[in-house]
Amino acid sequence: MTEAWRPDGEDERRGAVGPVRVRVPAKVNLHLGVGPLRRDGYHELNTVYHAISIYDELTARRGDTLALTMEGEGTGELALDDTNLVIRAAHALAGYAGVLPHARLHLRKQIPLAGGLAGGSADAAAALVACDALWGTGLSRDELAGIAADLGSDVPFLIYGGTALGTGRGEAVSPVLARPTSWHWVVAIADVGLSTPTAYRELDRLRDSGAAGAPLGSTDALLGALRQRDPRVLARTLGNDLQDAALAMRPALADTLKAGEAAGALAGIVSGSGPTCVFLAADAASAERIAAELTAAGVCREARVAHGPVAGARVG
Ligand code: ATP
């Protein structure tokens, strides 16, 4: 534990004096295996997370209170009070480290809200890393990931980034051994988000009524594909148990998936709980073409190209 930071005390020199800027990526699940519902209300997951180059940015400055402002995706829609994951993360770190939770935080959001890209979790991870630097609390990444796990299942992964296996409810993260390959993705963003808890409830309903597809099972084929460089091999191993639920709630997503494959994508899947669809492209030029065709076809609000894996929440 660290002693309380006092603005007028000796500890004033600790931490950053100028603004701290942290960039944090979105995640997609290359494999999202959803197991049984646990007694604590979470599902047991077996997932492979992958961080892609769509970023939120959080700037932290010294202040006399804790305050959050924002611009970009979700502005005017997303509450900036104590329910925001940025504020919750700042309080969690301050409580852990024994410092005052004082900072002026500004979020520039590019990750769409409720898109299945873990934008809120990314912002929580960014807040932990930014406030750690601002307050000079000097925690290790593993310590930050420990605090992150209480904020949300995807938050620890976004502290680390890269490609990683997630187990438990997704909060137990271990890095995946992979070749240093950069994969090319197209991310088709929908007009309106989908709620993650509702998607899980829909999956339970489909499973109870026998209408859900067979569960994905092992990640072995995917992990093998990640050790090679061939996107065609990787394409065959992508999978998401929540996809049926997302398609049941938003049937138009089937058109988005079809349009991406018709445009030359090697594979397309719903990202997490949706409604964002992600497509694997053979190379960067192909990704640009697919994104242009998806936009022209009017099957999404916006199609962006991205690459992965990228690092997790980082200062600079
Ligand atoms: P996941 O992929 O982790 O299931 P998601 O990408 O579908 O999440 P998010 O955008 O992370 O969805 O957020 C879901 C909900 O979390 C929002 O609708 C909002 O109520 C709440 N939330 C709290 N703080 C934030 C934040 N900083 N950014 C986004 N959402 C936030």
mmCIF file with all atom_site columns, N, CA and C in Angstrom, residues 120-182:
data_model
loop_
_atom_site.group_PDB
_atom_site.id
_atom_site.type_symbol
_atom_site.label_atom_id
_atom_site.label_alt_id
_atom_site.label_comp_id
_atom_site.label_asym_id
_atom_site.label_entity_id
_atom_site.label_seq_id
_atom_site.pdbx_PDB_ins_code
_atom_site.Cartn_x
_atom_site.Cartn_y
_atom_site.Cartn_z
_atom_site.occupancy
_atom_site.B_iso_or_equiv
_atom_site.pdbx_formal_charge
_atom_site.auth_seq_id
_atom_site.auth_comp_id
_atom_site.auth_asym_id
_atom_site.auth_atom_id
_atom_site.pdbx_PDB_model_num
ATOM 1   N N  . GLY A 1 120 ? -16.275 0.156   -23.152 1.00 0.00 ? 120 GLY A N  1
ATOM 2   C CA . GLY A 1 120 ? -16.330 0.589   -21.754 1.00 0.00 ? 120 GLY A CA 1
ATOM 3   C C  . GLY A 1 120 ? -15.189 -0.040  -20.957 1.00 0.00 ? 120 GLY A C  1
ATOM 4   N N  . SER A 1 121 ? -14.922 -1.310  -21.208 1.00 0.00 ? 121 SER A N  1
ATOM 5   C CA . SER A 1 121 ? -13.823 -1.994  -20.518 1.00 0.00 ? 121 SER A CA 1
ATOM 6   C C  . SER A 1 121 ? -12.486 -1.363  -20.901 1.00 0.00 ? 121 SER A C  1
ATOM 7   N N  . ALA A 1 122 ? -12.353 -0.996  -22.187 1.00 0.00 ? 122 ALA A N  1
ATOM 8   C CA . ALA A 1 122 ? -11.126 -0.343  -22.655 1.00 0.00 ? 122 ALA A CA 1
ATOM 9   C C  . ALA A 1 122 ? -10.923 0.966   -21.899 1.00 0.00 ? 122 ALA A C  1
ATOM 10  N N  . ASP A 1 123 ? -11.997 1.723   -21.715 1.00 0.00 ? 123 ASP A N  1
ATOM 11  C CA . ASP A 1 123 ? -11.883 3.011   -21.016 1.00 0.00 ? 123 ASP A CA 1
ATOM 12  C C  . ASP A 1 123 ? -11.500 2.809   -19.556 1.00 0.00 ? 123 ASP A C  1
ATOM 13  N N  . ALA A 1 124 ? -12.012 1.752   -18.947 1.00 0.00 ? 124 ALA A N  1
ATOM 14  C CA . ALA A 1 124 ? -11.638 1.449   -17.558 1.00 0.00 ? 124 ALA A CA 1
ATOM 15  C C  . ALA A 1 124 ? -10.148 1.115   -17.484 1.00 0.00 ? 124 ALA A C  1
ATOM 16  N N  . ALA A 1 125 ? -9.658  0.328   -18.426 1.00 0.00 ? 125 ALA A N  1
ATOM 17  C CA . ALA A 1 125 ? -8.230  -0.021  -18.451 1.00 0.00 ? 125 ALA A CA 1
ATOM 18  C C  . ALA A 1 125 ? -7.394  1.242   -18.656 1.00 0.00 ? 125 ALA A C  1
ATOM 19  N N  . ALA A 1 126 ? -7.845  2.121   -19.564 1.00 0.00 ? 126 ALA A N  1
ATOM 20  C CA . ALA A 1 126 ? -7.111  3.373   -19.820 1.00 0.00 ? 126 ALA A CA 1
ATOM 21  C C  . ALA A 1 126 ? -7.065  4.223   -18.555 1.00 0.00 ? 126 ALA A C  1
ATOM 22  N N  . ALA A 1 127 ? -8.175  4.273   -17.820 1.00 0.00 ? 127 ALA A N  1
ATOM 23  C CA . ALA A 1 127 ? -8.216  5.094   -16.604 1.00 0.00 ? 127 ALA A CA 1
ATOM 24  C C  . ALA A 1 127 ? -7.243  4.554   -15.556 1.00 0.00 ? 127 ALA A C  1
ATOM 25  N N  . LEU A 1 128 ? -7.150  3.236   -15.426 1.00 0.00 ? 128 LEU A N  1
ATOM 26  C CA . LEU A 1 128 ? -6.209  2.660   -14.456 1.00 0.00 ? 128 LEU A CA 1
ATOM 27  C C  . LEU A 1 128 ? -4.766  3.044   -14.809 1.00 0.00 ? 128 LEU A C  1
ATOM 28  N N  . VAL A 1 129 ? -4.423  2.898   -16.104 1.00 0.00 ? 129 VAL A N  1
ATOM 29  C CA . VAL A 1 129 ? -3.046  3.180   -16.527 1.00 0.00 ? 129 VAL A CA 1
ATOM 30  C C  . VAL A 1 129 ? -2.760  4.687   -16.423 1.00 0.00 ? 129 VAL A C  1
ATOM 31  N N  . ALA A 1 130 ? -3.718  5.530   -16.821 1.00 0.00 ? 130 ALA A N  1
ATOM 32  C CA . ALA A 1 130 ? -3.504  6.985   -16.804 1.00 0.00 ? 130 ALA A CA 1
ATOM 33  C C  . ALA A 1 130 ? -3.386  7.498   -15.365 1.00 0.00 ? 130 ALA A C  1
ATOM 34  N N  . CYS A 1 131 ? -4.280  7.057   -14.499 1.00 0.00 ? 131 CYS A N  1
ATOM 35  C CA . CYS A 1 131 ? -4.246  7.563   -13.114 1.00 0.00 ? 131 CYS A CA 1
ATOM 36  C C  . CYS A 1 131 ? -3.032  7.023   -12.369 1.00 0.00 ? 131 CYS A C  1
ATOM 37  N N  . ASP A 1 132 ? -2.617  5.811   -12.696 1.00 0.00 ? 132 ASP A N  1
ATOM 38  C CA . ASP A 1 132 ? -1.402  5.262   -12.084 1.00 0.00 ? 132 ASP A CA 1
ATOM 39  C C  . ASP A 1 132 ? -0.201  6.168   -12.404 1.00 0.00 ? 132 ASP A C  1
ATOM 40  N N  . ALA A 1 133 ? -0.128  6.617   -13.667 1.00 0.00 ? 133 ALA A N  1
ATOM 41  C CA . ALA A 1 133 ? 0.985   7.503   -14.057 1.00 0.00 ? 133 ALA A CA 1
ATOM 42  C C  . ALA A 1 133 ? 0.804   8.892   -13.441 1.00 0.00 ? 133 ALA A C  1
ATOM 43  N N  . LEU A 1 134 ? -0.428  9.410   -13.455 1.00 0.00 ? 134 LEU A N  1
ATOM 44  C CA . LEU A 1 134 ? -0.685  10.766  -12.934 1.00 0.00 ? 134 LEU A CA 1
ATOM 45  C C  . LEU A 1 134 ? -0.390  10.844  -11.440 1.00 0.00 ? 134 LEU A C  1
ATOM 46  N N  . TRP A 1 135 ? -0.810  9.827   -10.720 1.00 0.00 ? 135 TRP A N  1
ATOM 47  C CA . TRP A 1 135 ? -0.671  9.847   -9.266  1.00 0.00 ? 135 TRP A CA 1
ATOM 48  C C  . TRP A 1 135 ? 0.660   9.255   -8.795  1.00 0.00 ? 135 TRP A C  1
ATOM 49  N N  . GLY A 1 136 ? 1.440   8.701   -9.717  1.00 0.00 ? 136 GLY A N  1
ATOM 50  C CA . GLY A 1 136 ? 2.720   8.110   -9.333  1.00 0.00 ? 136 GLY A CA 1
ATOM 51  C C  . GLY A 1 136 ? 2.565   6.910   -8.424  1.00 0.00 ? 136 GLY A C  1
ATOM 52  N N  . THR A 1 137 ? 1.460   6.164   -8.591  1.00 0.00 ? 137 THR A N  1
ATOM 53  C CA . THR A 1 137 ? 1.244   5.015   -7.699  1.00 0.00 ? 137 THR A CA 1
ATOM 54  C C  . THR A 1 137 ? 2.124   3.827   -8.098  1.00 0.00 ? 137 THR A C  1
ATOM 55  N N  . GLY A 1 138 ? 2.638   3.832   -9.324  1.00 0.00 ? 138 GLY A N  1
ATOM 56  C CA . GLY A 1 138 ? 3.673   2.879   -9.733  1.00 0.00 ? 138 GLY A CA 1
ATOM 57  C C  . GLY A 1 138 ? 3.311   1.414   -9.607  1.00 0.00 ? 138 GLY A C  1
ATOM 58  N N  . LEU A 1 139 ? 2.061   1.053   -9.929  1.00 0.00 ? 139 LEU A N  1
ATOM 59  C CA . LEU A 1 139 ? 1.668   -0.359  -9.843  1.00 0.00 ? 139 LEU A CA 1
ATOM 60  C C  . LEU A 1 139 ? 2.160   -1.117  -11.085 1.00 0.00 ? 139 LEU A C  1
ATOM 61  N N  . SER A 1 140 ? 2.381   -2.421  -10.906 1.00 0.00 ? 140 SER A N  1
ATOM 62  C CA . SER A 1 140 ? 2.754   -3.257  -12.055 1.00 0.00 ? 140 SER A CA 1
ATOM 63  C C  . SER A 1 140 ? 1.496   -3.525  -12.891 1.00 0.00 ? 140 SER A C  1
ATOM 64  N N  . ARG A 1 141 ? 1.723   -3.994  -14.117 1.00 0.00 ? 141 ARG A N  1
ATOM 65  C CA . ARG A 1 141 ? 0.586   -4.347  -14.967 1.00 0.00 ? 141 ARG A CA 1
ATOM 66  C C  . ARG A 1 141 ? -0.263  -5.450  -14.320 1.00 0.00 ? 141 ARG A C  1
ATOM 67  N N  . ASP A 1 142 ? 0.394   -6.394  -13.666 1.00 0.00 ? 142 ASP A N  1
ATOM 68  C CA . ASP A 1 142 ? -0.356  -7.482  -13.017 1.00 0.00 ? 142 ASP A CA 1
ATOM 69  C C  . ASP A 1 142 ? -1.221  -6.943  -11.874 1.00 0.00 ? 142 ASP A C  1
ATOM 70  N N  . GLU A 1 143 ? -0.685  -5.962  -11.124 1.00 0.00 ? 143 GLU A N  1
ATOM 71  C CA . GLU A 1 143 ? -1.499  -5.370  -10.046 1.00 0.00 ? 143 GLU A CA 1
ATOM 72  C C  . GLU A 1 143 ? -2.691  -4.613  -10.638 1.00 0.00 ? 143 GLU A C  1
ATOM 73  N N  . LEU A 1 144 ? -2.433  -3.866  -11.724 1.00 0.00 ? 144 LEU A N  1
ATOM 74  C CA . LEU A 1 144 ? -3.537  -3.138  -12.364 1.00 0.00 ? 144 LEU A CA 1
ATOM 75  C C  . LEU A 1 144 ? -4.583  -4.121  -12.885 1.00 0.00 ? 144 LEU A C  1
ATOM 76  N N  . ALA A 1 145 ? -4.117  -5.248  -13.436 1.00 0.00 ? 145 ALA A N  1
ATOM 77  C CA . ALA A 1 145 ? -5.064  -6.252  -13.953 1.00 0.00 ? 145 ALA A CA 1
ATOM 78  C C  . ALA A 1 145 ? -5.889  -6.852  -12.824 1.00 0.00 ? 145 ALA A C  1
ATOM 79  N N  . GLY A 1 146 ? -5.297  -6.962  -11.645 1.00 0.00 ? 146 GLY A N  1
ATOM 80  C CA . GLY A 1 146 ? -6.036  -7.463  -10.474 1.00 0.00 ? 146 GLY A CA 1
ATOM 81  C C  . GLY A 1 146 ? -7.182  -6.521  -10.118 1.00 0.00 ? 146 GLY A C  1
ATOM 82  N N  . ILE A 1 147 ? -6.923  -5.216  -10.128 1.00 0.00 ? 147 ILE A N  1
ATOM 83  C CA . ILE A 1 147 ? -7.986  -4.234  -9.849  1.00 0.00 ? 147 ILE A CA 1
ATOM 84  C C  . ILE A 1 147 ? -9.008  -4.281  -10.988 1.00 0.00 ? 147 ILE A C  1
ATOM 85  N N  . ALA A 1 148 ? -8.491  -4.437  -12.219 1.00 0.00 ? 148 ALA A N  1
ATOM 86  C CA . ALA A 1 148 ? -9.343  -4.438  -13.418 1.00 0.00 ? 148 ALA A CA 1
ATOM 87  C C  . ALA A 1 148 ? -10.395 -5.542  -13.377 1.00 0.00 ? 148 ALA A C  1
ATOM 88  N N  . ALA A 1 149 ? -10.033 -6.701  -12.824 1.00 0.00 ? 149 ALA A N  1
ATOM 89  C CA . ALA A 1 149 ? -10.945 -7.853  -12.837 1.00 0.00 ? 149 ALA A CA 1
ATOM 90  C C  . ALA A 1 149 ? -12.245 -7.557  -12.094 1.00 0.00 ? 149 ALA A C  1
ATOM 91  N N  . ASP A 1 150 ? -12.174 -6.688  -11.069 1.00 0.00 ? 150 ASP A N  1
ATOM 92  C CA . ASP A 1 150 ? -13.397 -6.339  -10.329 1.00 0.00 ? 150 ASP A CA 1
ATOM 93  C C  . ASP A 1 150 ? -14.265 -5.347  -11.098 1.00 0.00 ? 150 ASP A C  1
ATOM 94  N N  . LEU A 1 151 ? -13.678 -4.692  -12.090 1.00 0.00 ? 151 LEU A N  1
ATOM 95  C CA . LEU A 1 151 ? -14.443 -3.687  -12.851 1.00 0.00 ? 151 LEU A CA 1
ATOM 96  C C  . LEU A 1 151 ? -15.209 -4.305  -14.011 1.00 0.00 ? 151 LEU A C  1
ATOM 97  N N  . GLY A 1 152 ? -14.723 -5.424  -14.527 1.00 0.00 ? 152 GLY A N  1
ATOM 98  C CA . GLY A 1 152 ? -15.394 -6.077  -15.653 1.00 0.00 ? 152 GLY A CA 1
ATOM 99  C C  . GLY A 1 152 ? -14.532 -7.187  -16.204 1.00 0.00 ? 152 GLY A C  1
ATOM 100 N N  . SER A 1 153 ? -15.175 -8.187  -16.811 1.00 0.00 ? 153 SER A N  1
ATOM 101 C CA . SER A 1 153 ? -14.457 -9.386  -17.250 1.00 0.00 ? 153 SER A CA 1
ATOM 102 C C  . SER A 1 153 ? -13.414 -9.104  -18.337 1.00 0.00 ? 153 SER A C  1
ATOM 103 N N  . ASP A 1 154 ? -13.671 -8.105  -19.206 1.00 0.00 ? 154 ASP A N  1
ATOM 104 C CA . ASP A 1 154 ? -12.741 -7.837  -20.313 1.00 0.00 ? 154 ASP A CA 1
ATOM 105 C C  . ASP A 1 154 ? -11.632 -6.855  -19.932 1.00 0.00 ? 154 ASP A C  1
ATOM 106 N N  . VAL A 1 155 ? -11.735 -6.229  -18.764 1.00 0.00 ? 155 VAL A N  1
ATOM 107 C CA . VAL A 1 155 ? -10.807 -5.133  -18.437 1.00 0.00 ? 155 VAL A CA 1
ATOM 108 C C  . VAL A 1 155 ? -9.352  -5.624  -18.286 1.00 0.00 ? 155 VAL A C  1
ATOM 109 N N  . PRO A 1 156 ? -9.100  -6.773  -17.603 1.00 0.00 ? 156 PRO A N  1
ATOM 110 C CA . PRO A 1 156 ? -7.703  -7.220  -17.501 1.00 0.00 ? 156 PRO A CA 1
ATOM 111 C C  . PRO A 1 156 ? -7.052  -7.398  -18.876 1.00 0.00 ? 156 PRO A C  1
ATOM 112 N N  . PHE A 1 157 ? -7.783  -7.999  -19.843 1.00 0.00 ? 157 PHE A N  1
ATOM 113 C CA . PHE A 1 157 ? -7.177  -8.191  -21.166 1.00 0.00 ? 157 PHE A CA 1
ATOM 114 C C  . PHE A 1 157 ? -6.738  -6.850  -21.760 1.00 0.00 ? 157 PHE A C  1
ATOM 115 N N  . LEU A 1 158 ? -7.528  -5.805  -21.568 1.00 0.00 ? 158 LEU A N  1
ATOM 116 C CA . LEU A 1 158 ? -7.213  -4.523  -22.200 1.00 0.00 ? 158 LEU A CA 1
ATOM 117 C C  . LEU A 1 158 ? -6.053  -3.798  -21.526 1.00 0.00 ? 158 LEU A C  1
ATOM 118 N N  . ILE A 1 159 ? -5.655  -4.261  -20.353 1.00 0.00 ? 159 ILE A N  1
ATOM 119 C CA . ILE A 1 159 ? -4.415  -3.776  -19.732 1.00 0.00 ? 159 ILE A CA 1
ATOM 120 C C  . ILE A 1 159 ? -3.219  -4.365  -20.502 1.00 0.00 ? 159 ILE A C  1
ATOM 121 N N  . TYR A 1 160 ? -3.344  -5.624  -20.927 1.00 0.00 ? 160 TYR A N  1
ATOM 122 C CA . TYR A 1 160 ? -2.225  -6.303  -21.598 1.00 0.00 ? 160 TYR A CA 1
ATOM 123 C C  . TYR A 1 160 ? -2.253  -6.135  -23.117 1.00 0.00 ? 160 TYR A C  1
ATOM 124 N N  . GLY A 1 161 ? -3.411  -6.338  -23.745 1.00 0.00 ? 161 GLY A N  1
ATOM 125 C CA . GLY A 1 161 ? -3.525  -6.292  -25.208 1.00 0.00 ? 161 GLY A CA 1
ATOM 126 C C  . GLY A 1 161 ? -2.940  -7.533  -25.862 1.00 0.00 ? 161 GLY A C  1
ATOM 127 N N  . GLY A 1 162 ? -2.602  -7.415  -27.144 1.00 0.00 ? 162 GLY A N  1
ATOM 128 C CA . GLY A 1 162 ? -2.057  -8.552  -27.886 1.00 0.00 ? 162 GLY A CA 1
ATOM 129 C C  . GLY A 1 162 ? -3.155  -9.546  -28.232 1.00 0.00 ? 162 GLY A C  1
ATOM 130 N N  . THR A 1 163 ? -2.804  -10.829 -28.136 1.00 0.00 ? 163 THR A N  1
ATOM 131 C CA . THR A 1 163 ? -3.771  -11.919 -28.324 1.00 0.00 ? 163 THR A CA 1
ATOM 132 C C  . THR A 1 163 ? -3.641  -12.786 -27.082 1.00 0.00 ? 163 THR A C  1
ATOM 133 N N  . ALA A 1 164 ? -4.741  -13.104 -26.440 1.00 0.00 ? 164 ALA A N  1
ATOM 134 C CA . ALA A 1 164 ? -4.650  -13.817 -25.158 1.00 0.00 ? 164 ALA A CA 1
ATOM 135 C C  . ALA A 1 164 ? -5.857  -14.717 -24.959 1.00 0.00 ? 164 ALA A C  1
ATOM 136 N N  . LEU A 1 165 ? -5.600  -15.746 -24.196 1.00 0.00 ? 165 LEU A N  1
ATOM 137 C CA . LEU A 1 165 ? -6.659  -16.689 -23.822 1.00 0.00 ? 165 LEU A CA 1
ATOM 138 C C  . LEU A 1 165 ? -7.359  -16.136 -22.581 1.00 0.00 ? 165 LEU A C  1
ATOM 139 N N  . GLY A 1 166 ? -8.687  -16.169 -22.585 1.00 0.00 ? 166 GLY A N  1
ATOM 140 C CA . GLY A 1 166 ? -9.437  -15.725 -21.413 1.00 0.00 ? 166 GLY A CA 1
ATOM 141 C C  . GLY A 1 166 ? -10.282 -16.872 -20.891 1.00 0.00 ? 166 GLY A C  1
ATOM 142 N N  . THR A 1 167 ? -10.178 -17.151 -19.585 1.00 0.00 ? 167 THR A N  1
ATOM 143 C CA . THR A 1 167 ? -10.994 -18.209 -18.977 1.00 0.00 ? 167 THR A CA 1
ATOM 144 C C  . THR A 1 167 ? -11.698 -17.648 -17.742 1.00 0.00 ? 167 THR A C  1
ATOM 145 N N  . GLY A 1 168 ? -12.383 -18.514 -16.996 1.00 0.00 ? 168 GLY A N  1
ATOM 146 C CA . GLY A 1 168 ? -13.221 -18.035 -15.905 1.00 0.00 ? 168 GLY A CA 1
ATOM 147 C C  . GLY A 1 168 ? -14.409 -17.314 -16.528 1.00 0.00 ? 168 GLY A C  1
ATOM 148 N N  . ARG A 1 169 ? -14.700 -16.087 -16.070 1.00 0.00 ? 169 ARG A N  1
ATOM 149 C CA . ARG A 1 169 ? -15.719 -15.297 -16.767 1.00 0.00 ? 169 ARG A CA 1
ATOM 150 C C  . ARG A 1 169 ? -15.055 -14.383 -17.800 1.00 0.00 ? 169 ARG A C  1
ATOM 151 N N  . GLY A 1 170 ? -13.784 -14.695 -18.137 1.00 0.00 ? 170 GLY A N  1
ATOM 152 C CA . GLY A 1 170 ? -13.020 -13.941 -19.134 1.00 0.00 ? 170 GLY A CA 1
ATOM 153 C C  . GLY A 1 170 ? -11.921 -13.115 -18.496 1.00 0.00 ? 170 GLY A C  1
ATOM 154 N N  . GLU A 1 171 ? -11.923 -13.048 -17.157 1.00 0.00 ? 171 GLU A N  1
ATOM 155 C CA . GLU A 1 171 ? -10.992 -12.155 -16.454 1.00 0.00 ? 171 GLU A CA 1
ATOM 156 C C  . GLU A 1 171 ? -9.617  -12.790 -16.226 1.00 0.00 ? 171 GLU A C  1
ATOM 157 N N  . ALA A 1 172 ? -9.518  -14.128 -16.343 1.00 0.00 ? 172 ALA A N  1
ATOM 158 C CA . ALA A 1 172 ? -8.229  -14.810 -16.161 1.00 0.00 ? 172 ALA A CA 1
ATOM 159 C C  . ALA A 1 172 ? -7.549  -14.883 -17.522 1.00 0.00 ? 172 ALA A C  1
ATOM 160 N N  . VAL A 1 173 ? -6.504  -14.083 -17.691 1.00 0.00 ? 173 VAL A N  1
ATOM 161 C CA . VAL A 1 173 ? -5.918  -13.874 -19.017 1.00 0.00 ? 173 VAL A CA 1
ATOM 162 C C  . VAL A 1 173 ? -4.513  -14.442 -19.076 1.00 0.00 ? 173 VAL A C  1
ATOM 163 N N  . SER A 1 174 ? -4.208  -15.190 -20.147 1.00 0.00 ? 174 SER A N  1
ATOM 164 C CA . SER A 1 174 ? -2.820  -15.597 -20.346 1.00 0.00 ? 174 SER A CA 1
ATOM 165 C C  . SER A 1 174 ? -2.462  -15.417 -21.809 1.00 0.00 ? 174 SER A C  1
ATOM 166 N N  . PRO A 1 175 ? -1.245  -14.895 -22.078 1.00 0.00 ? 175 PRO A N  1
ATOM 167 C CA . PRO A 1 175 ? -0.871  -14.577 -23.463 1.00 0.00 ? 175 PRO A CA 1
ATOM 168 C C  . PRO A 1 175 ? -0.823  -15.820 -24.338 1.00 0.00 ? 175 PRO A C  1
ATOM 169 N N  . VAL A 1 176 ? -1.105  -15.631 -25.620 1.00 0.00 ? 176 VAL A N  1
ATOM 170 C CA . VAL A 1 176 ? -1.078  -16.733 -26.581 1.00 0.00 ? 176 VAL A CA 1
ATOM 171 C C  . VAL A 1 176 ? 0.233   -16.654 -27.348 1.00 0.00 ? 176 VAL A C  1
ATOM 172 N N  . LEU A 1 177 ? 0.875   -17.798 -27.494 1.00 0.00 ? 177 LEU A N  1
ATOM 173 C CA . LEU A 1 177 ? 2.100   -17.859 -28.300 1.00 0.00 ? 177 LEU A CA 1
ATOM 174 C C  . LEU A 1 177 ? 1.711   -17.785 -29.770 1.00 0.00 ? 177 LEU A C  1
ATOM 175 N N  . ALA A 1 178 ? 2.166   -16.754 -30.446 1.00 0.00 ? 178 ALA A N  1
ATOM 176 C CA . ALA A 1 178 ? 1.794   -16.619 -31.851 1.00 0.00 ? 178 ALA A CA 1
ATOM 177 C C  . ALA A 1 178 ? 2.975   -16.055 -32.613 1.00 0.00 ? 178 ALA A C  1
ATOM 178 N N  . ARG A 1 179 ? 2.990   -16.273 -33.931 1.00 0.00 ? 179 ARG A N  1
ATOM 179 C CA . ARG A 1 179 ? 4.015   -15.653 -34.763 1.00 0.00 ? 179 ARG A CA 1
ATOM 180 C C  . ARG A 1 179 ? 3.764   -14.152 -34.793 1.00 0.00 ? 179 ARG A C  1
ATOM 181 N N  . PRO A 1 180 ? 4.797   -13.354 -34.941 1.00 0.00 ? 180 PRO A N  1
ATOM 182 C CA . PRO A 1 180 ? 4.582   -11.906 -34.995 1.00 0.00 ? 180 PRO A CA 1
ATOM 183 C C  . PRO A 1 180 ? 3.974   -11.478 -36.334 1.00 0.00 ? 180 PRO A C  1
ATOM 184 N N  . THR A 1 181 ? 2.732   -11.896 -36.550 1.00 0.00 ? 181 THR A N  1
ATOM 185 C CA . THR A 1 181 ? 2.030   -11.576 -37.794 1.00 0.00 ? 181 THR A CA 1
ATOM 186 C C  . THR A 1 181 ? 1.026   -10.481 -37.498 1.00 0.00 ? 181 THR A C  1
ATOM 187 N N  . SER A 1 182 ? 0.823   -9.580  -38.471 1.00 0.00 ? 182 SER A N  1
ATOM 188 C CA . SER A 1 182 ? -0.249  -8.603  -38.315 1.00 0.00 ? 182 SER A CA 1
ATOM 189 C C  . SER A 1 182 ? -1.401  -9.047  -39.209 1.00 0.00 ? 182 SER A C  1
#
